[in-house]
PDB file of C-alpha atoms in Angstrom:
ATOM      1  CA  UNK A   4      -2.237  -3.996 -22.326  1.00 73.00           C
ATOM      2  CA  UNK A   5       1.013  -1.754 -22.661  1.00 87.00           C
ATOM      3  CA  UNK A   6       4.258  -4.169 -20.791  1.00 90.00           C
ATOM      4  CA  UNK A   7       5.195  -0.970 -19.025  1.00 93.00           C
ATOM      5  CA  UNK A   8       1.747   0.442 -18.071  1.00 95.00           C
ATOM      6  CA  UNK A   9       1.379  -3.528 -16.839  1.00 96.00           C
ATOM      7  CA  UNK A  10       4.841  -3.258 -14.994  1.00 97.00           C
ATOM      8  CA  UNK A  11       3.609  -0.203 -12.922  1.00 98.00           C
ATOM      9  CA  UNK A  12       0.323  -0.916 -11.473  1.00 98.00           C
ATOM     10  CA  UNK A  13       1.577  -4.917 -11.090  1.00 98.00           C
ATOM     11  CA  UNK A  14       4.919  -3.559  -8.724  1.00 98.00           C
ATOM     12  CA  UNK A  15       6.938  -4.981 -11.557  1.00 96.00           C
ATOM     13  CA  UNK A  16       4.444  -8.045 -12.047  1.00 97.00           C
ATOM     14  CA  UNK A  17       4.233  -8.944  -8.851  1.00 97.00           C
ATOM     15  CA  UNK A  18       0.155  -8.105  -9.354  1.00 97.00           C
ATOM     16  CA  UNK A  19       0.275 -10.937 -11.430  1.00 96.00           C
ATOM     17  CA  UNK A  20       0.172 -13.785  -8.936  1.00 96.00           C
ATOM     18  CA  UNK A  21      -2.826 -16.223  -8.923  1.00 95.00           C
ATOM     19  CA  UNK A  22      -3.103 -16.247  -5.710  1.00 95.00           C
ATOM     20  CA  UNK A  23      -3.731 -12.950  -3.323  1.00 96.00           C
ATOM     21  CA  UNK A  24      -1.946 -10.338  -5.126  1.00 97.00           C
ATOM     22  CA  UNK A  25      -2.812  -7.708  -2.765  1.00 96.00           C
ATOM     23  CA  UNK A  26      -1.330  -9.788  -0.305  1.00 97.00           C
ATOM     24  CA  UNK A  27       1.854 -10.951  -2.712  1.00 98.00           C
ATOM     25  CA  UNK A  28       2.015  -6.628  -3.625  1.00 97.00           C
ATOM     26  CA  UNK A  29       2.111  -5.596   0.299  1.00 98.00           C
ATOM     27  CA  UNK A  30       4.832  -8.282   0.875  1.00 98.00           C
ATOM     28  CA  UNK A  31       6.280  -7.173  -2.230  1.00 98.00           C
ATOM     29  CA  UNK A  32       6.950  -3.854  -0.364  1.00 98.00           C
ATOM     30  CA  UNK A  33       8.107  -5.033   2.363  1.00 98.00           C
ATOM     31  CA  UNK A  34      12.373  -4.933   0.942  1.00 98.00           C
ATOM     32  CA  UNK A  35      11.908  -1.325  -0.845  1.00 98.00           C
ATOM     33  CA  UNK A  36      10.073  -0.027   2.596  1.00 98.00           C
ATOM     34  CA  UNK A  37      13.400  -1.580   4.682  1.00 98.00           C
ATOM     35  CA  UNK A  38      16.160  -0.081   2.166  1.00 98.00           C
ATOM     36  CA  UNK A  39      14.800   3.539   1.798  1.00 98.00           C
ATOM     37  CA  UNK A  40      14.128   3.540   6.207  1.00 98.00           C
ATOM     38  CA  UNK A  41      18.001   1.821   6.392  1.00 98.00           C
ATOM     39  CA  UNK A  42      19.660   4.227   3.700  1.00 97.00           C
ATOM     40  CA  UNK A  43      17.930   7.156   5.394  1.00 96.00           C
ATOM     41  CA  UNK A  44      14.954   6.918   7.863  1.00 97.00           C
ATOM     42  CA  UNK A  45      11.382   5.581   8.892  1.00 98.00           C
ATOM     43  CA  UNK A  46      10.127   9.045   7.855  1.00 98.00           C
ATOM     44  CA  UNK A  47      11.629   8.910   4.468  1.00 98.00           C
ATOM     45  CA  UNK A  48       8.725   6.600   3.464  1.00 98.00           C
ATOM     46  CA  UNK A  49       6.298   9.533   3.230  1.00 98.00           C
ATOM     47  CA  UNK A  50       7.637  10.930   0.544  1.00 98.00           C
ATOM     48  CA  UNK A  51       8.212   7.845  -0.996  1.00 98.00           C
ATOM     49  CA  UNK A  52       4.775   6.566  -0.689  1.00 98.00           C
ATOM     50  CA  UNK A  53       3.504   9.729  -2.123  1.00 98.00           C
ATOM     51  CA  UNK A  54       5.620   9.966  -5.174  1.00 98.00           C
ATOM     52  CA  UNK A  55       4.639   6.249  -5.800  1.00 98.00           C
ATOM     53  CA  UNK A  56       0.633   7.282  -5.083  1.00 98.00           C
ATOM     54  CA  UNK A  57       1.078   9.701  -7.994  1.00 98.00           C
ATOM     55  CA  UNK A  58       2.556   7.518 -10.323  1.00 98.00           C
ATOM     56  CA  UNK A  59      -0.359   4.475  -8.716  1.00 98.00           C
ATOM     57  CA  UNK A  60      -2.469   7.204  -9.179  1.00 98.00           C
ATOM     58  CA  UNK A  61      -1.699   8.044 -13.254  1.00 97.00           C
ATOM     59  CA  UNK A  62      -1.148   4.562 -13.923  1.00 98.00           C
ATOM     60  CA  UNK A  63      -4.167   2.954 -12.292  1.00 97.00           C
ATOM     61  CA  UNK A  64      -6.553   5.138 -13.990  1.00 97.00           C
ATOM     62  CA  UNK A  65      -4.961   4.328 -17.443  1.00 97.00           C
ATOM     63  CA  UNK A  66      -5.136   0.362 -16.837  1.00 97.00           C
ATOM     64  CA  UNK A  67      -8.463   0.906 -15.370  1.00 96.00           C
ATOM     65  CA  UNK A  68      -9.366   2.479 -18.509  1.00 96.00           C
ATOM     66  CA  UNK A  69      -7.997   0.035 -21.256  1.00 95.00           C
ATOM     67  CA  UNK A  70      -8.807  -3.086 -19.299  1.00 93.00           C
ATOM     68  CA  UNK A  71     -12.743  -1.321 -18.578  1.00 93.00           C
ATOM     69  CA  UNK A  72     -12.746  -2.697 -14.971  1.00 92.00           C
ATOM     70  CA  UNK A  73     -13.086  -0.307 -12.010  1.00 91.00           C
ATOM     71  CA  UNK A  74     -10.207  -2.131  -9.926  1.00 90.00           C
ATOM     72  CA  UNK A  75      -8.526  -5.101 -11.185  1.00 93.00           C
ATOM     73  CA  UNK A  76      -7.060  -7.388  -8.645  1.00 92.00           C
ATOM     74  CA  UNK A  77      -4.245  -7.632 -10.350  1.00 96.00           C
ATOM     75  CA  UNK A  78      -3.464  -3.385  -9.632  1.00 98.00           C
ATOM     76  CA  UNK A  79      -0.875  -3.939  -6.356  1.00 98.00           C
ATOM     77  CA  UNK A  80       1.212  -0.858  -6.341  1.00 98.00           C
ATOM     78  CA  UNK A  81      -1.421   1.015  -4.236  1.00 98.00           C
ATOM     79  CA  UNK A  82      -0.842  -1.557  -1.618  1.00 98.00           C
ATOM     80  CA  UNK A  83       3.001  -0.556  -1.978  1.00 98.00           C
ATOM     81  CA  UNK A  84       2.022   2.844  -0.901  1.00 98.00           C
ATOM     82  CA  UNK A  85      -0.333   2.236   1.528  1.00 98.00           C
ATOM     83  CA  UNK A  86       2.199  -0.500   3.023  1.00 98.00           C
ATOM     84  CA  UNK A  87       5.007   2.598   3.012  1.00 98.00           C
ATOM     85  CA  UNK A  88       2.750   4.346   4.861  1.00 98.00           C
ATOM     86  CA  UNK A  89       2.082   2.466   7.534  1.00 98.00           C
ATOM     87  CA  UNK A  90       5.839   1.418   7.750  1.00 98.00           C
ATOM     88  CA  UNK A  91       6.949   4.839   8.533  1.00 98.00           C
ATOM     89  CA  UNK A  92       6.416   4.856  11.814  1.00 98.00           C
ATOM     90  CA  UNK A  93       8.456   1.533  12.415  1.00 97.00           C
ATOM     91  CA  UNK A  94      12.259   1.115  12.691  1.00 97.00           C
ATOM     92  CA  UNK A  95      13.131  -1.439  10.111  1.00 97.00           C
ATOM     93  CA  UNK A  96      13.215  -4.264  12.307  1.00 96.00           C
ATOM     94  CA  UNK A  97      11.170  -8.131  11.561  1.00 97.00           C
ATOM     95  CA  UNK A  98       8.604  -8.161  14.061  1.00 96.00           C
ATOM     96  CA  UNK A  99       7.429  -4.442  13.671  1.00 97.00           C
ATOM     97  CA  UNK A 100       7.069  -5.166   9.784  1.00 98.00           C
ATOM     98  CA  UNK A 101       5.376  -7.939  10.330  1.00 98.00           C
ATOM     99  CA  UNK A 102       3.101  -6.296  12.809  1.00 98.00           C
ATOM    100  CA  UNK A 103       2.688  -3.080  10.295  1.00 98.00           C
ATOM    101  CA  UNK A 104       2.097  -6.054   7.351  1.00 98.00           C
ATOM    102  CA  UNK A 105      -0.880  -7.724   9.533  1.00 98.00           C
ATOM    103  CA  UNK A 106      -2.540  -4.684  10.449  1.00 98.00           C
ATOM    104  CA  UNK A 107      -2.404  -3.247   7.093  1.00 98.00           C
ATOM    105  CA  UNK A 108      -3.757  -6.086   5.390  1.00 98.00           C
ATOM    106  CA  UNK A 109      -6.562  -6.419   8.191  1.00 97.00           C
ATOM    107  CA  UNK A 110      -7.422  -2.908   7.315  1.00 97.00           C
ATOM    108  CA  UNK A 111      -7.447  -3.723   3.648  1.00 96.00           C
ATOM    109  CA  UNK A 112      -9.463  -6.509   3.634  1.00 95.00           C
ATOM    110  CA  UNK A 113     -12.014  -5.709   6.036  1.00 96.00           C
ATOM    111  CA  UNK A 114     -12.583  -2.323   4.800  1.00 94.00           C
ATOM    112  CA  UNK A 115     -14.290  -0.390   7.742  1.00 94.00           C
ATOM    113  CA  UNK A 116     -15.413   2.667   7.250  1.00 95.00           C
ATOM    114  CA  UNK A 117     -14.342   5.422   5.492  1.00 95.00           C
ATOM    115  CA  UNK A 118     -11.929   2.753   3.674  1.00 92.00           C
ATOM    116  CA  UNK A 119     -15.848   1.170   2.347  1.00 92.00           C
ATOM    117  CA  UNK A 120     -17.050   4.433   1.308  1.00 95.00           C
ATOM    118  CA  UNK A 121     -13.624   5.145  -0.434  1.00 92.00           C
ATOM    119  CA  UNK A 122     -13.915   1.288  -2.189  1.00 90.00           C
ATOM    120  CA  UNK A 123     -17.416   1.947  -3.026  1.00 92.00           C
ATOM    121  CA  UNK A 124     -17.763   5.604  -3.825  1.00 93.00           C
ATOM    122  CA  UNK A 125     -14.484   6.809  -5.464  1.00 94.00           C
ATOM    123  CA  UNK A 126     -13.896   5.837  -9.158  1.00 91.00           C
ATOM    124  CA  UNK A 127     -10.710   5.750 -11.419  1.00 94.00           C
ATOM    125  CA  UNK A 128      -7.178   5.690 -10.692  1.00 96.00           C
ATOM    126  CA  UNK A 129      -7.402   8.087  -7.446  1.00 97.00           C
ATOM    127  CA  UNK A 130     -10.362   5.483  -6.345  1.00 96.00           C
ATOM    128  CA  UNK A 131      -7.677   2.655  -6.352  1.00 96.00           C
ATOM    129  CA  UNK A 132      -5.309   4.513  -4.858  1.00 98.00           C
ATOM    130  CA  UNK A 133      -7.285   6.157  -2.029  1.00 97.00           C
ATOM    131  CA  UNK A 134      -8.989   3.446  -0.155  1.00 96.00           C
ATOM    132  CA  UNK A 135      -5.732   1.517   0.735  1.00 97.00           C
ATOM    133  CA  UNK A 136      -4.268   4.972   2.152  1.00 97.00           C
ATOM    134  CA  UNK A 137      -7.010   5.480   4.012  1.00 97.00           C
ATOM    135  CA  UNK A 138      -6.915   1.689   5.584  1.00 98.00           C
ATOM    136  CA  UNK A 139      -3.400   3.103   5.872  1.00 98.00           C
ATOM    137  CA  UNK A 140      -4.452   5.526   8.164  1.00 97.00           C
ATOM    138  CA  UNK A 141      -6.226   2.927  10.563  1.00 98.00           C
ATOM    139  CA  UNK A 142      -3.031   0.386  10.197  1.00 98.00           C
ATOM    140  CA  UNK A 143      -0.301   3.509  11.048  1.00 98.00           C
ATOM    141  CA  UNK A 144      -1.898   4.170  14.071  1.00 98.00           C
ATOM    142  CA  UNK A 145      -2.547   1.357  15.727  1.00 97.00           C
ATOM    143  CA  UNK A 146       0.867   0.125  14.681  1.00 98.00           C
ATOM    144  CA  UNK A 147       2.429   3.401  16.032  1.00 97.00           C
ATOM    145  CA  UNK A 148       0.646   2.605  19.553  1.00 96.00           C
ATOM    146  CA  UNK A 149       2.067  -1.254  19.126  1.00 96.00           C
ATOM    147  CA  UNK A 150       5.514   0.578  19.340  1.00 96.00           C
ATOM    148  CA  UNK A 151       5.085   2.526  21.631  1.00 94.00           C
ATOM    149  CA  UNK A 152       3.165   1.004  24.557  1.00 93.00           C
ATOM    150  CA  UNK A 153       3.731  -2.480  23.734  1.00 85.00           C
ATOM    151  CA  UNK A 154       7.278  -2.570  21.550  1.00 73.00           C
ATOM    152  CA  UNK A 155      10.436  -2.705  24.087  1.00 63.00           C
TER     153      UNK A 155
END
């Protein structure tokens, strides 16, 4: 497999852990999410995550390709996006990462639907990329009303 292809989909080989890389890639996110809301704001992670879904995106599908497996475990830098995403509603503060980290990897893992369909249903690198943004969707919002109902 091409080192820099690898590099990419593995968030700079974090992917590469033995043990729960999707978790290991979400955590992994965690320090770029709190620099780019510090150095400019919450919002700002939007347009990161979606310049880092097009490069997932590109990237994923190549990997996909050469290693002939529809999603390798070892593919974390969709959970980079979909971690942005859900971040962007939270000042970069501990406990609402860590509440926006929980509830996106809930969302990940347990897949309810659309995220299933997505898994299921949607091949190649857009297919890898997709279903974590959509769990994405489900972890933004429910972090969003964590903030603001229960968040001081």
């Amino acid at each position: 497999m091409p080192w820099p292809l690898t590099l990419i989909v593995t968030w700079f080989g974090v992917g590469l852990s033995p043990v729960a890389p999707g978790t290991v890639g979400s955590l992994a996110a965690l320090p770029f999410a709190w620099i780019i809301a510090t150095q400019g704001a919450p919002w700002m992670l939007l347009p990161a995550a979606a310049v880092v879904f097009l490069i997932g995106w590109w990237a994923s599908d190549a990997y996909c390709r050469l290693a002939g497996q529809k999603d390798p475990g070892r593919i974390v830098i969709d959970e980079v996006a979909a971690q942005w995403i859900t971040l962007s509603v939270a000042p970069p503060e501990v406990v609402p990462y860590l509440v926006g980290f929980v509830l996106f990897r809930i969302f990940d893992m347990l897949k309810p639907w659309p995220v299933s369909w997505a898994d299921r249903r949607i091949g190649g690198g857009f297919g890898v990329m997709i279903d974590d943004v959509v769990a994405a969707v489900y972890s933004t919002g429910l972090l969003w009303l964590f903030l603001t109902v229960l968040w001081i």
